[in-house]
Coordinates of C-alpha atoms and ligand atoms in Angstrom, one line a residue:
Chain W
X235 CA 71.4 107.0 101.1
X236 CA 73.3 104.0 99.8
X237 CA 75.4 102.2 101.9
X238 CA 79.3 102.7 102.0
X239 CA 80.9 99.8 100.1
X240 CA 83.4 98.4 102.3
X241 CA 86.5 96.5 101.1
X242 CA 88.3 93.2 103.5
X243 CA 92.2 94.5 104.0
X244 CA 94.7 91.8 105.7
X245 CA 98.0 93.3 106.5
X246 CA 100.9 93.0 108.8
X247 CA 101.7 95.2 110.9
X248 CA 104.8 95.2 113.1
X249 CA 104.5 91.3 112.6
X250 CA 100.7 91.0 114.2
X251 CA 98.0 90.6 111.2
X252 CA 95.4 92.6 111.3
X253 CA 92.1 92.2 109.3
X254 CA 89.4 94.9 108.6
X255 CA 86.8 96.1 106.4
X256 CA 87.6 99.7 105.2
X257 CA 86.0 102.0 102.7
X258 CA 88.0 102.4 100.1
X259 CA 89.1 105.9 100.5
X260 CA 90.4 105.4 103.6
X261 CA 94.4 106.7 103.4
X262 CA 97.1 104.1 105.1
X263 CA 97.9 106.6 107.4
X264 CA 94.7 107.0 108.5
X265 CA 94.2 103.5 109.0
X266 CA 96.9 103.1 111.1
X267 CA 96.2 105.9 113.3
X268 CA 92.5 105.6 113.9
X269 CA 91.5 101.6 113.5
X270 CA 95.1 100.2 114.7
X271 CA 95.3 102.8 117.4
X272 CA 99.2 103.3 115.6
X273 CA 99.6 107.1 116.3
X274 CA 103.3 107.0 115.4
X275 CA 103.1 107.7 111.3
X276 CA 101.8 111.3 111.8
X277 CA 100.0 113.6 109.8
X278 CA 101.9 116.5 108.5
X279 CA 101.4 118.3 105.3
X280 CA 98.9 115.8 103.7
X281 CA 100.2 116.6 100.3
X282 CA 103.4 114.0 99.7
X283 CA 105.6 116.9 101.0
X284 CA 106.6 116.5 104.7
X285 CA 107.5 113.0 105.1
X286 CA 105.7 112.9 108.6
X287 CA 103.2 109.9 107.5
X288 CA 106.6 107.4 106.7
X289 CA 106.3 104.4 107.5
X290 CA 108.0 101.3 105.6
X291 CA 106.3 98.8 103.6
X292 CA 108.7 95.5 102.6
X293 CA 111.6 97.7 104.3
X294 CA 110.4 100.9 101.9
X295 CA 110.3 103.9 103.2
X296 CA 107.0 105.3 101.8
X297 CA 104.4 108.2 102.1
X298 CA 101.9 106.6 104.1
X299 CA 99.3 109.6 103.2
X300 CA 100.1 108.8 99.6
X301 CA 98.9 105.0 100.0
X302 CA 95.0 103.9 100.4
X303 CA 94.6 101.1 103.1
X304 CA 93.2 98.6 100.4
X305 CA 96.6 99.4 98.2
X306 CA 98.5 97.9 101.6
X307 CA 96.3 94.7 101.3
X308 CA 98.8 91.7 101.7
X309 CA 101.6 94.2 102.8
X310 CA 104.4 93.6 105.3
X311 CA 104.0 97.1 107.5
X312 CA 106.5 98.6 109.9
X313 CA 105.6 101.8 111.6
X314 CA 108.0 103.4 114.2
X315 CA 106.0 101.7 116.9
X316 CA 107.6 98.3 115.4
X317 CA 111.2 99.1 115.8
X318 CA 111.5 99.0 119.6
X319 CA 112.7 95.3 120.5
X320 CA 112.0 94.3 124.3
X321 CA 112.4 97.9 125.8
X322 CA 115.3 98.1 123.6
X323 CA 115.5 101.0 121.4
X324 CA 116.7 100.7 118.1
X325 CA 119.8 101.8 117.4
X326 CA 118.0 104.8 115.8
X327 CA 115.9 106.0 118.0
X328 CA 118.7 105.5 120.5
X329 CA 120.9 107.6 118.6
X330 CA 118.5 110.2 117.5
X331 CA 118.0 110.6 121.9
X332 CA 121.8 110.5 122.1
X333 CA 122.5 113.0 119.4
X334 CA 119.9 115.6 119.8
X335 CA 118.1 114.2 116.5
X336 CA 115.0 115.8 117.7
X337 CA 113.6 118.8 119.3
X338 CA 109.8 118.1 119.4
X339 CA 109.3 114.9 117.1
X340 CA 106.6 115.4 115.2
X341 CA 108.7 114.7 112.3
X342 CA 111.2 112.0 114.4
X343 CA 109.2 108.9 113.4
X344 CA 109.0 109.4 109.5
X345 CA 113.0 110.7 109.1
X346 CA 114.2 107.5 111.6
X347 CA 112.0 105.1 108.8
X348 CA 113.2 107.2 106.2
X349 CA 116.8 106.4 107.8
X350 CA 115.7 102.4 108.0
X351 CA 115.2 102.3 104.7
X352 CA 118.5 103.6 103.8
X353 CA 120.7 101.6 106.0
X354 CA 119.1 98.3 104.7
X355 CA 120.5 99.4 101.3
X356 CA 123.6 101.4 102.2
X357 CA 125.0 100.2 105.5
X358 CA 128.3 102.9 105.7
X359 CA 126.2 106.2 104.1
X360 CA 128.3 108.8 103.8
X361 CA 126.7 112.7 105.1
X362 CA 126.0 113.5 101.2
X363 CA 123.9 109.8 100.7
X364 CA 122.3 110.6 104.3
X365 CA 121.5 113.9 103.2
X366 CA 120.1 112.4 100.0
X367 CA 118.1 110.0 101.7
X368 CA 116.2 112.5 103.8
X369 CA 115.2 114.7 101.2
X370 CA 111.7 113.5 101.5
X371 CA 111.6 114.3 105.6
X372 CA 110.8 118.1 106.8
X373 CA 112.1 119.5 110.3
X374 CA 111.2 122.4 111.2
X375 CA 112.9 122.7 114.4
X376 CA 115.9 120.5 114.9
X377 CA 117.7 121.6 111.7
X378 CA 119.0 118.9 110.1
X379 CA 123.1 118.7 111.5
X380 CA 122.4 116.4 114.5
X381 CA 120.0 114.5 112.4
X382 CA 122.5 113.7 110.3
X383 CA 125.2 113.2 113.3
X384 CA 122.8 110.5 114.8
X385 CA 121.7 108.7 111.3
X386 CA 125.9 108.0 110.8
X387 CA 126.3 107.4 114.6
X388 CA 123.3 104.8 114.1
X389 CA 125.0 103.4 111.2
X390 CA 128.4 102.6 112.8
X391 CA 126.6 101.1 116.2
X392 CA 124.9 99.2 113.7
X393 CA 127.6 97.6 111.6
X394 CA 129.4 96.9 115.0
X395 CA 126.6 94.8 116.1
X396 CA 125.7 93.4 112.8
X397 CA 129.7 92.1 113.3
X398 CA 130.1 93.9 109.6
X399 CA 132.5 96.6 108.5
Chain B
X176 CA 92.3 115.4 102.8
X177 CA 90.3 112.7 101.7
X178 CA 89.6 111.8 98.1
X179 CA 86.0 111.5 97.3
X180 CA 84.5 108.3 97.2
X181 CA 84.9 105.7 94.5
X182 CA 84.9 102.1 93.2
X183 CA 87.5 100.4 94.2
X184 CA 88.7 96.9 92.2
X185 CA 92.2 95.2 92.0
X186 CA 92.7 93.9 88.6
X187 CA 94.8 90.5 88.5
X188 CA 95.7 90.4 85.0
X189 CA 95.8 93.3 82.2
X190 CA 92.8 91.9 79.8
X191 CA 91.3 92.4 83.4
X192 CA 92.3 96.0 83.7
X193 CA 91.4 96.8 80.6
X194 CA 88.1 95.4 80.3
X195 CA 87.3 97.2 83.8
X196 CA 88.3 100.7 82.3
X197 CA 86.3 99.6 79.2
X198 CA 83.0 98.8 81.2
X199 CA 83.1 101.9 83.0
X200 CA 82.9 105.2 82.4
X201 CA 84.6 107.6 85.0
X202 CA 87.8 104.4 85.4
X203 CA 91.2 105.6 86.0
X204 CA 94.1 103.1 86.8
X205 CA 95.8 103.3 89.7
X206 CA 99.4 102.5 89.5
X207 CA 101.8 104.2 92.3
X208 CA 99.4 106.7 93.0
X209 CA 101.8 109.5 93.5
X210 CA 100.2 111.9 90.9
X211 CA 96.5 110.6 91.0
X212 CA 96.0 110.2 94.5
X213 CA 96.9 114.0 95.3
X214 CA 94.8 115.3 92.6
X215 CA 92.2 113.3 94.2
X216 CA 92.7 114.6 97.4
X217 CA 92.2 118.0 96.1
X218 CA 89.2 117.3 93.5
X219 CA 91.4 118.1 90.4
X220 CA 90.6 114.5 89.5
X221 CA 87.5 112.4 90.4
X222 CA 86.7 109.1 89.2
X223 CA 83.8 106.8 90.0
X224 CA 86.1 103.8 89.6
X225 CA 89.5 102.9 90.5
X226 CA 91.4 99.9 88.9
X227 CA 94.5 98.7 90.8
X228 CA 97.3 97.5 88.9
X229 CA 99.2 97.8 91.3
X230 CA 99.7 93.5 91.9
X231 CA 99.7 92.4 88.4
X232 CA 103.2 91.4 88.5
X233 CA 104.3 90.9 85.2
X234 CA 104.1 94.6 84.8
X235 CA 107.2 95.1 87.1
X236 CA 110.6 94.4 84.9
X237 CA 113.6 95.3 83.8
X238 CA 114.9 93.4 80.4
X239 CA 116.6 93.3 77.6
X240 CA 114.8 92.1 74.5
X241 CA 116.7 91.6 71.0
X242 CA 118.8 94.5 71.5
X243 CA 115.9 97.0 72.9
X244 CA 115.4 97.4 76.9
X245 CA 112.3 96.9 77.9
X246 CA 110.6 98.3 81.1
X247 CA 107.3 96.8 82.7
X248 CA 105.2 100.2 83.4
X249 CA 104.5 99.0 86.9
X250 CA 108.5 99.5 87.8
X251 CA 109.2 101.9 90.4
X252 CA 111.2 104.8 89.7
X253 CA 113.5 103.6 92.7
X254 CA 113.8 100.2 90.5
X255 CA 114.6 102.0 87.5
X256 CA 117.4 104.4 89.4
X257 CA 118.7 101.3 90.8
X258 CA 118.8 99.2 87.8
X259 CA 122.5 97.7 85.9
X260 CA 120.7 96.6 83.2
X261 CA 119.0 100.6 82.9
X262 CA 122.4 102.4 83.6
X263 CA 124.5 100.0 81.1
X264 CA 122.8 101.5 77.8
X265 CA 120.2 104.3 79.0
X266 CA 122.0 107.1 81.3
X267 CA 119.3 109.4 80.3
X268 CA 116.8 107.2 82.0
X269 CA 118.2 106.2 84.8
X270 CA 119.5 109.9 85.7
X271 CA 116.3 110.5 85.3
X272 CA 114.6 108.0 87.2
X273 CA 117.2 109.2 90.1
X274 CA 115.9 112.4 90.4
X275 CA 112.1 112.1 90.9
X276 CA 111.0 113.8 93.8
X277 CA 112.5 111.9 97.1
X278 CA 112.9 108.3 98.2
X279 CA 109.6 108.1 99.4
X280 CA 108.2 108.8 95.9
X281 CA 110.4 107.0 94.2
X282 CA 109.2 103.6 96.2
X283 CA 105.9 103.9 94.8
X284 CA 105.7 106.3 91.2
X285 CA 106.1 104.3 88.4
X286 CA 107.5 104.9 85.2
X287 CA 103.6 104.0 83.3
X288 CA 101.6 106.3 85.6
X289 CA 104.9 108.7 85.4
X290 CA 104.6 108.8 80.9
X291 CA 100.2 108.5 81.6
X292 CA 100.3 111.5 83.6
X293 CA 102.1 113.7 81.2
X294 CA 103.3 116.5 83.7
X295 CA 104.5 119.2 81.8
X296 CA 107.8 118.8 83.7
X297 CA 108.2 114.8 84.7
X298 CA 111.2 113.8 83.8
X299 CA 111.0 110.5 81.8
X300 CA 109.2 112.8 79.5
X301 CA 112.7 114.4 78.1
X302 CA 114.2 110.5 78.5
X303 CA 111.2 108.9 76.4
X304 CA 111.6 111.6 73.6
X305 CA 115.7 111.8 73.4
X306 CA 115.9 107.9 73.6
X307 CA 112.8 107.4 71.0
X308 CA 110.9 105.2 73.3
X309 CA 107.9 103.1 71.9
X310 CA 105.1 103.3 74.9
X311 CA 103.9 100.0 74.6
X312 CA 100.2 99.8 75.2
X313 CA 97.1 97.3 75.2
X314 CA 93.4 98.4 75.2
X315 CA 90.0 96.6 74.0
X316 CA 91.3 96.1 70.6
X317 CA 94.6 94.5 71.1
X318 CA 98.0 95.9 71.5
X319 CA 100.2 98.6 69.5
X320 CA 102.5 100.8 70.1
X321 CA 103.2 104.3 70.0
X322 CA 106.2 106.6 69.6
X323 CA 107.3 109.0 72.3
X324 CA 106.7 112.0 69.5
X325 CA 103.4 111.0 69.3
X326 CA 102.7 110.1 72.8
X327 CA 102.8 113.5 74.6
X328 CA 99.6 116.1 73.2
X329 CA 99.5 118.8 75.5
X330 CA 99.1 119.3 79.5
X331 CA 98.6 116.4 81.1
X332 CA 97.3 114.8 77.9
X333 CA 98.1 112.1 75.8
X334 CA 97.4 110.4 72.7
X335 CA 96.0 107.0 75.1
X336 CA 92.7 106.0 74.6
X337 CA 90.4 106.1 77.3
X338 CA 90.5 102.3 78.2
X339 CA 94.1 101.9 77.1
X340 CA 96.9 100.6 79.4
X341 CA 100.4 101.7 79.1
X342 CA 102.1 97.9 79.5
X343 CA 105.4 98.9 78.6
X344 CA 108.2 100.9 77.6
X345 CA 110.5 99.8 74.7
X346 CA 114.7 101.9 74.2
X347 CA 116.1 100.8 71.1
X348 CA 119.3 99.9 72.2
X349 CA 122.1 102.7 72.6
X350 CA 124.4 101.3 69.7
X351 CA 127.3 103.1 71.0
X352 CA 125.6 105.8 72.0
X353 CA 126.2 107.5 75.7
X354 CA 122.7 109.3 77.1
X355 CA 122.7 111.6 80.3
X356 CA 120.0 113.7 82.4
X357 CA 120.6 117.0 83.3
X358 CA 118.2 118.9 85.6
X359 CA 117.6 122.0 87.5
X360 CA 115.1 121.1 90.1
X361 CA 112.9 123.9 91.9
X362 CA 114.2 123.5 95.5
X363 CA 111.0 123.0 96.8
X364 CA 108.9 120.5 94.6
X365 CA 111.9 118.8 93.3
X366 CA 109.9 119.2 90.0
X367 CA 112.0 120.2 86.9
X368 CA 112.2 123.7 86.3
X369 CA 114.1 122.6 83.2
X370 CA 115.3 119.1 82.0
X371 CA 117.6 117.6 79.2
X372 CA 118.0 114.5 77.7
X373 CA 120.8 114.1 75.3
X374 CA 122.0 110.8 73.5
X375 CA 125.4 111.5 71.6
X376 CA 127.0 109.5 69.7
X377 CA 130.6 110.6 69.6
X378 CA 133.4 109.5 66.7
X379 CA 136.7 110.4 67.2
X380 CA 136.6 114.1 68.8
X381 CA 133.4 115.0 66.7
X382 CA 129.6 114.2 67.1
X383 CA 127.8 111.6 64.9
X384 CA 124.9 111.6 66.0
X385 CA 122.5 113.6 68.3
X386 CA 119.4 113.1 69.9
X387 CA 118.2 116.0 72.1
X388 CA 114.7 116.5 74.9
X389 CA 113.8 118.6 77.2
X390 CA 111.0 118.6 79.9
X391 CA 109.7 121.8 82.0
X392 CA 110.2 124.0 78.7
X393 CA 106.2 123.8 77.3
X394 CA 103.0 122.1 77.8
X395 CA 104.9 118.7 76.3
X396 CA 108.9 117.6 76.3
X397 CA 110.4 119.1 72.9
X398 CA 112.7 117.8 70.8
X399 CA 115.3 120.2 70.4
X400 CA 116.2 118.9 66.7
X401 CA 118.1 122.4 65.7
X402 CA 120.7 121.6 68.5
X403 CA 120.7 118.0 67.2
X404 CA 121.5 119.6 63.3
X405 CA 124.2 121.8 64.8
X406 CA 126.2 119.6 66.6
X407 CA 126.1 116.6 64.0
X408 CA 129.7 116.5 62.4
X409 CA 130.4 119.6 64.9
X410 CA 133.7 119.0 67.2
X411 CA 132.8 117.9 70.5
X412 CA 134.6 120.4 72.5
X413 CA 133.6 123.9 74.6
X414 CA 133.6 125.9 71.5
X415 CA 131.5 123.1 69.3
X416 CA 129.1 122.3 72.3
X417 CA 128.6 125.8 73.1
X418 CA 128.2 126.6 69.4
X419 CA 125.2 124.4 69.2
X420 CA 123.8 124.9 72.3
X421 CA 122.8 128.6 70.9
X422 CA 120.5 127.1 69.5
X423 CA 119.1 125.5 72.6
X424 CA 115.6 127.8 72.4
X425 CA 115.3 128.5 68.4
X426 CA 111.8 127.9 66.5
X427 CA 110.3 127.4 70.6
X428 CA 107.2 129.4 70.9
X429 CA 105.4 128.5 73.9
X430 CA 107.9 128.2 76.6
X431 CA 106.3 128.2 79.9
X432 CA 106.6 131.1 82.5
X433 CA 105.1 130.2 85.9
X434 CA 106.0 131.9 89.3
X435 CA 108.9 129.5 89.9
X436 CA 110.7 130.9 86.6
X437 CA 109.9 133.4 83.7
X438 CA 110.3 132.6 80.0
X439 CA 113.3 134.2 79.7
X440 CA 115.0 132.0 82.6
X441 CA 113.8 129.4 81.6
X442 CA 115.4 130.0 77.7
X443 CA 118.5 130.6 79.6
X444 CA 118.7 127.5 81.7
X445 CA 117.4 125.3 78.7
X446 CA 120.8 126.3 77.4
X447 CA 123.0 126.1 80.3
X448 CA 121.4 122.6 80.5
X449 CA 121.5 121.8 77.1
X450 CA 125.5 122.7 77.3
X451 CA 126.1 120.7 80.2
X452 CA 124.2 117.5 78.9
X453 CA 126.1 117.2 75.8
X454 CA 129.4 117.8 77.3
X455 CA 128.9 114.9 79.9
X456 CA 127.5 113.0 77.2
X457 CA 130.3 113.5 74.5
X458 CA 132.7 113.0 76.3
Ligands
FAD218 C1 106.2 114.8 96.4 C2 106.2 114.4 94.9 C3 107.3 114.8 94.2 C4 107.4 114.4 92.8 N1 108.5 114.8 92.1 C5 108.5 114.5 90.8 C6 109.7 114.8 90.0 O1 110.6 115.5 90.5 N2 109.7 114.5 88.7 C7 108.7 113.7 88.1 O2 108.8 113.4 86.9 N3 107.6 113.4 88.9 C8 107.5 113.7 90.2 N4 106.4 113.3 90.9 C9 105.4 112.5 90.3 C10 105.7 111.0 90.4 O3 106.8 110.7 89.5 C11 104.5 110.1 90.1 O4 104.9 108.9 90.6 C12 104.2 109.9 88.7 O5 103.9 111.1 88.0 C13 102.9 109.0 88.6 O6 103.2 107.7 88.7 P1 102.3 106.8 89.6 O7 102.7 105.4 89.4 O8 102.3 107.3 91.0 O9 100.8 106.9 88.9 P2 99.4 107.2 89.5 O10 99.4 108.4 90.3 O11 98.8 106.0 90.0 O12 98.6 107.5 88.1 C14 98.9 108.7 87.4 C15 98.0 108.7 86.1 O13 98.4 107.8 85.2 C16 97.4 106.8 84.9 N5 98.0 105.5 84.8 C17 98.8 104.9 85.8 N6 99.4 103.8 85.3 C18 99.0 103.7 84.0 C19 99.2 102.7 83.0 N7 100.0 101.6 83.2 N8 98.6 102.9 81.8 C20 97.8 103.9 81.6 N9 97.5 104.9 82.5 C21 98.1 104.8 83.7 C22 96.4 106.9 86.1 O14 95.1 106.6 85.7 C23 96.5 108.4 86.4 O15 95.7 109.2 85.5 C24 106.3 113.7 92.2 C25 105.3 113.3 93.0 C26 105.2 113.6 94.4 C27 104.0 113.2 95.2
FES219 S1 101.7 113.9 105.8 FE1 102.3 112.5 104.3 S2 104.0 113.5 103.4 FE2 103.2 115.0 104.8
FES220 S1 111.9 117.7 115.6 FE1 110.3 119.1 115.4 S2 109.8 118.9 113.3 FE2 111.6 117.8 113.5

């Protein structure tokens, strides 16, 4: 049998670089999950559908079971685990608890990311551009009211600390 | 799902690219991997080799070039959607870059693996052929171009040679011209069921020129060229618009009926569509 060929990634992840030899099939997601022990960007549907696997790369929300590990090399990686600030929740997560954003958060981690991403570009979405933004995330048990309810709460906590309009 | 096992290399230029494709049989490029990787994942496609183009970074632009805008086919669909300099003169294209899939997708997919791909329903397919896109393209023997109608040759085929890259794609410029994308998505997928393209000139009240496309309708986007005919000269109102638009399906043989819409839907919608597109554009 020939030996796997195995490819040298460097990322960061969550600000802390990480470097490791991979083969080159490995998927992102999996990569997280199993070699950084990053359990957060979940496996869902495997198939670009559910959204489960988000996690952002250079602020982006993106499929992370869409991505190979050696495709990341040199990328700036934020996974859900990376939002928390000294036992301070992001206004995200905070609001998603608040709200009732979830029920039982399998699919909490990707749609918050999926919510990042959005307020980094739009930071006063309106329920229609939150909506839109989400199209990519499944629930399957929250419905999607209080998701919505807790991405615009989110948004106004965060343009009152961000000292913006 | 794993995809099977392969060769992986990062190309750092194009003439790399290309000469990696060229020295290996079983090479695909990898560009966004939103098409390729899931056909990976599920066997449909499996290549010994990989080529990343993925960092060459003069493949990612937006510009204008003596009148014509020019896209790098590493740009993002997100980029595309997002883009002034896109919206300004091409509608068409960045209506249609706006509705690929989700924002997820749209991150990564770009417009080269998009066109490369040929998905019976993408929807640059119906923006390439309305706006008459050159796909810019650079392989072992040098660079040439070639025309949108020539481009697309069946399912998920196109007229690219093996160890040919897609570099860019060239829009004449719109010359007064106002393009839009009209699409009716299946629900789940997001996939066209049916899309139009339509770049209309308008002069006065009346049409001067019309350049018709649609996507999801058969194996390739189609020119719809007896629309075009029927509106040119025609008045650009309900009666005019609709008047052409009857001819929205004529001389089409092979229009696709899958389990998300039968033939005779999707002859209707291509209509509805076709209607809808020209109005917004016309007017
Ligand atoms: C959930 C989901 C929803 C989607 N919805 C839509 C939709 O609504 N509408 C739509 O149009 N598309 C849709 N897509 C497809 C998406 O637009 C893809 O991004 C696109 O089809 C492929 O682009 P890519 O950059 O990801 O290419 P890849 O997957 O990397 O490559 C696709 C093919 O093109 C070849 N290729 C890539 N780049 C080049 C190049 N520069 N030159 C030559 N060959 C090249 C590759 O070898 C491969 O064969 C969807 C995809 C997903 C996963
Ligand atoms: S697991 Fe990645 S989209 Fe569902
Ligand atoms: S909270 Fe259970 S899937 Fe969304």
């Amino acid at each position: 049998m020939t030996r796997i060929k195995m490819t040298r990634i460097r990322m960061s992840v969550n600000g802390v670089e990480h470097t490791h030899e991979v083969e080159a099939r490995t998927l992102l997601v999996h990569f997280l999950r199993e070699t950084l022990g990053l359990t957060g960007a979940h496996v869902g549907c495997e198939t670009s559908i559910c959204g489960a696997c988000t996690v952002l790369i250079g602020g982006r929300a993106v499929k992370s079971c869409t991505r190979l590990a050696v495709q990341a090399d040199g990328a700036e990686i934020t996974t859900i685990e990376g939002l928390a600030s000294d036992d301070e929740l992001h206004p995200l997560q905070q609001s998603f608890w608040d709200d009732h954003g979830l029920q039982c958060g399998f699919c909490t981690p990707g749609t918050i990311l999926a919510a990042h991403d959005l307020l980094t570009r739009n930071a006063d979405p309106d329920d229609a551009e939150i909506r839109h933004a989400l199209e990519g995330n499944l629930c399957r048990c929250t419905g999607y009211q209080n998701i919505v309810k807790a991405v615009r709460s989110a948004a106004a906590s965060m343009r009152e600390a961000g000292g913006t309009t | 799902m794993f995809p099977g096992e392969f060769e992986y290399h990062r190309a750092t230029s194009t003439d790399e690219a290309v000469r990696l494709l060229a020295d290996n049989d079983g090479a695909k490029l990898l560009a966004g991997g939103h098409s390729l990787l899931p056909m990976m994942k599920l066997r449909l496609a499996v290549p010994t080799v990989l080529v990343d183009i993925g960092s060459i970074e003069e493949l990612a632009f937006v510009r204008q070039d003596n009148g014509d805008l020019v896209i790098g086919s590493m740009t993002t669909h997100a980029d595309i959607a997002a883009s002034e300099t896109v919206a300004a003169g091409h509608g068409a294209l960045a209506e249609a870059a706006a509705s690929i899939g989700d924002v997820q997708v749209r991150n990564l997919g770009t417009i080269g693996g998009s066109l490369a791909h040929a998905d019976p329903a993408a929807d640059y397919a119906a923006a390439a052929l309305a706006l008459d896109a050159q796909i810019e393209v650079l392989g072992p023997d040098g660079e040439r171009s070639i025309a949108a109608a020539d481009f697309f040759a069946g399912l998920l085929t196109t007229s690219l040679a093996p160890a040919e890259l897609i570099t860019g794609v060239r829009f004449p410029g719109a010359g007064g011209a106002t393009s839009v994308y009209e699409k009716f998505a299946q629900p789940a997928s997001g996939f066209a069921i049916v899309g139009v393209a339509a770049e209309i000139k308008a002069d006065g009240g009346s049409c001067a020129a019309a350049r018709i496309a649609a996507t999801g309708i058969s194996d390739r986007p189609v020119r719809l060229s007896q629309v075009e005919a029927a509106l040119v000269g025609a008045a650009l109102d309900d009666d005019g618009i609709a008047a052409a638009a009857e001819h929205a399906d004529a001389g089409l043989t092979d229009v696709r009926s899958d389990m998300y819409a039968a033939q005779d839907y999707r002859r209707h919608l291509l209509g509805v569509l076709v209607r809808r597109a020209v109005t917004r554009a016309g007017s």
